[in-house]
Amino acid sequence: QGQVAESGGGLVQPGGSLRLSCAARGIILDAVTMGWYRQAPGKGRELIATISGSGITNYADSAKGRFTVGRDILQNTVFLQMSSLKPEDTAVYYCNLPSYPVRWGQGTQVTVSS
């Protein structure tokens, strides 16, 4: 059973940047699609970015042009580089496999506020 663990969140001012990391244990990154999700207060969990086993990326409209998903196969880590952050990006961010979810990690809190 694979495991995921997110890190890298924090408090950032509007317009700032953050880089989130997802350590994936027991998951072969070049064989599966990984996704980044977020859950804002009082809202459901939203899939915002994916990277396929072959490295093809897709983004929700809310992430297009501002977020970039990538990975390091050797370190078995998936990244989410976020820029031009807005207060509405405030949420807990998670990673998981959209097609075959593993147990959810604790997520990493991102707060965008001045």
mmCIF file of C-alpha atoms in Angstrom:
data_model
loop_
_atom_site.group_PDB
_atom_site.id
_atom_site.type_symbol
_atom_site.label_atom_id
_atom_site.label_comp_id
_atom_site.label_asym_id
_atom_site.label_seq_id
_atom_site.Cartn_x
_atom_site.Cartn_y
_atom_site.Cartn_z
ATOM 1 C CA GLN A 1 0.000 0.000 0.000
ATOM 2 C CA GLY A 2 1.430 3.324 -1.023
ATOM 3 C CA GLN A 3 1.745 6.313 1.236
ATOM 4 C CA VAL A 4 1.902 10.043 0.620
ATOM 5 C CA ALA A 5 3.119 12.887 2.799
ATOM 6 C CA GLU A 6 2.790 16.550 1.907
ATOM 7 C CA SER A 7 5.011 19.405 3.041
ATOM 8 C CA GLY A 8 6.044 22.936 2.158
ATOM 9 C CA GLY A 9 2.971 24.950 3.047
ATOM 10 C CA GLY A 10 2.971 28.165 5.018
ATOM 11 C CA LEU A 11 1.848 31.755 5.205
ATOM 12 C CA VAL A 12 2.548 33.868 2.126
ATOM 13 C CA GLN A 13 1.498 37.291 0.974
ATOM 14 C CA PRO A 14 -0.713 37.748 -2.093
ATOM 15 C CA GLY A 15 1.423 37.558 -5.203
ATOM 16 C CA GLY A 16 3.954 35.333 -3.497
ATOM 17 C CA SER A 17 5.156 31.833 -4.283
ATOM 18 C CA LEU A 18 5.392 28.476 -2.553
ATOM 19 C CA ARG A 19 6.679 25.063 -3.524
ATOM 20 C CA LEU A 20 4.857 22.075 -2.107
ATOM 21 C CA SER A 21 6.315 18.586 -1.985
ATOM 22 C CA CYS A 22 4.681 15.177 -1.869
ATOM 23 C CA ALA A 23 6.822 12.264 -0.745
ATOM 24 C CA ALA A 24 5.393 9.126 -2.321
ATOM 25 C CA ARG A 25 6.335 5.824 -0.697
ATOM 26 C CA GLY A 26 5.581 2.548 -2.398
ATOM 27 C CA ILE A 27 4.339 4.355 -5.505
ATOM 28 C CA ILE A 28 6.079 4.113 -8.864
ATOM 29 C CA LEU A 29 5.715 7.657 -10.179
ATOM 30 C CA ASP A 30 6.422 6.864 -13.825
ATOM 31 C CA ALA A 31 3.660 4.247 -13.814
ATOM 32 C CA VAL A 32 0.760 6.209 -12.325
ATOM 33 C CA THR A 33 -0.946 9.575 -12.454
ATOM 34 C CA MET A 34 -0.460 11.701 -9.366
ATOM 35 C CA GLY A 35 -2.687 14.579 -8.452
ATOM 36 C CA TRP A 36 -2.630 17.653 -6.254
ATOM 37 C CA TYR A 37 -5.850 18.526 -4.470
ATOM 38 C CA ARG A 38 -6.897 21.302 -2.184
ATOM 39 C CA GLN A 39 -9.685 21.822 0.301
ATOM 40 C CA ALA A 40 -10.625 25.328 1.313
ATOM 41 C CA PRO A 41 -12.548 25.969 4.537
ATOM 42 C CA GLY A 42 -16.161 24.906 4.161
ATOM 43 C CA LYS A 43 -15.626 23.486 0.678
ATOM 44 C CA GLY A 44 -15.077 20.086 -0.861
ATOM 45 C CA ARG A 45 -11.769 18.692 -2.017
ATOM 46 C CA GLU A 46 -10.795 19.949 -5.487
ATOM 47 C CA LEU A 47 -8.385 18.298 -7.915
ATOM 48 C CA ILE A 48 -6.203 21.093 -9.274
ATOM 49 C CA ALA A 49 -3.274 19.465 -11.075
ATOM 50 C CA THR A 50 -2.179 16.056 -12.329
ATOM 51 C CA ILE A 51 0.966 14.548 -13.774
ATOM 52 C CA SER A 52 0.731 11.250 -15.610
ATOM 53 C CA GLY A 53 3.233 8.416 -15.551
ATOM 54 C CA SER A 54 4.641 9.743 -18.828
ATOM 55 C CA GLY A 55 4.902 13.272 -17.463
ATOM 56 C CA ILE A 56 1.862 14.832 -19.117
ATOM 57 C CA THR A 57 0.376 17.553 -16.944
ATOM 58 C CA ASN A 58 -3.134 18.920 -16.646
ATOM 59 C CA TYR A 59 -4.543 21.751 -14.582
ATOM 60 C CA ALA A 60 -7.859 22.984 -13.329
ATOM 61 C CA ASP A 61 -8.774 26.459 -14.520
ATOM 62 C CA SER A 62 -7.999 27.782 -11.049
ATOM 63 C CA ALA A 63 -4.395 26.618 -11.379
ATOM 64 C CA LYS A 64 -3.623 27.225 -15.048
ATOM 65 C CA GLY A 65 -0.843 29.680 -15.691
ATOM 66 C CA ARG A 66 0.091 29.998 -12.009
ATOM 67 C CA PHE A 67 0.824 26.471 -10.775
ATOM 68 C CA THR A 68 3.264 23.929 -12.174
ATOM 69 C CA VAL A 69 3.332 20.267 -11.227
ATOM 70 C CA GLY A 70 6.550 18.295 -11.551
ATOM 71 C CA ARG A 71 8.308 15.317 -10.101
ATOM 72 C CA ASP A 72 11.668 13.856 -9.192
ATOM 73 C CA ILE A 73 11.619 10.166 -10.060
ATOM 74 C CA LEU A 74 14.839 9.410 -8.205
ATOM 75 C CA GLN A 75 13.564 10.983 -4.995
ATOM 76 C CA ASN A 76 10.030 9.695 -5.582
ATOM 77 C CA THR A 77 8.651 13.154 -4.968
ATOM 78 C CA VAL A 78 5.991 15.200 -6.693
ATOM 79 C CA PHE A 79 6.093 18.992 -6.526
ATOM 80 C CA LEU A 80 3.619 21.806 -6.928
ATOM 81 C CA GLN A 81 5.208 25.158 -7.682
ATOM 82 C CA MET A 82 2.697 27.896 -6.985
ATOM 83 C CA SER A 83 3.127 31.512 -7.981
ATOM 84 C CA SER A 84 0.986 34.659 -8.102
ATOM 85 C CA LEU A 85 -0.864 33.323 -5.096
ATOM 86 C CA LYS A 86 -4.250 34.779 -4.207
ATOM 87 C CA PRO A 87 -6.219 34.752 -0.953
ATOM 88 C CA GLU A 88 -8.631 32.301 -2.576
ATOM 89 C CA ASP A 89 -5.767 29.804 -2.848
ATOM 90 C CA THR A 90 -5.902 29.436 0.923
ATOM 91 C CA ALA A 91 -6.564 25.755 1.594
ATOM 92 C CA VAL A 92 -5.102 22.515 2.804
ATOM 93 C CA TYR A 93 -3.227 20.899 -0.080
ATOM 94 C CA TYR A 94 -3.028 17.151 -0.580
ATOM 95 C CA CYS A 95 -1.537 14.728 -3.073
ATOM 96 C CA ASN A 96 -2.938 11.350 -4.087
ATOM 97 C CA LEU A 97 -3.619 9.082 -7.025
ATOM 98 C CA PRO A 98 -6.855 10.125 -8.730
ATOM 99 C CA SER A 99 -7.542 6.651 -10.102
ATOM 100 C CA TYR A 100 -6.379 4.474 -7.211
ATOM 101 C CA PRO A 101 -6.346 6.638 -4.085
ATOM 102 C CA VAL A 102 -4.194 5.626 -1.186
ATOM 103 C CA ARG A 103 -4.772 6.694 2.380
ATOM 104 C CA TRP A 104 -4.878 10.486 2.475
ATOM 105 C CA GLY A 105 -1.995 12.281 4.092
ATOM 106 C CA GLN A 106 -2.429 15.097 6.578
ATOM 107 C CA GLY A 107 -2.000 17.707 3.887
ATOM 108 C CA THR A 108 -0.108 20.959 4.129
ATOM 109 C CA GLN A 109 -1.760 24.266 4.978
ATOM 110 C CA VAL A 110 -1.317 27.170 2.586
ATOM 111 C CA THR A 111 -2.512 30.560 3.790
ATOM 112 C CA VAL A 112 -2.383 33.551 1.461
ATOM 113 C CA SER A 113 -2.893 36.743 3.409
ATOM 114 C CA SER A 114 -1.368 40.152 3.897
#
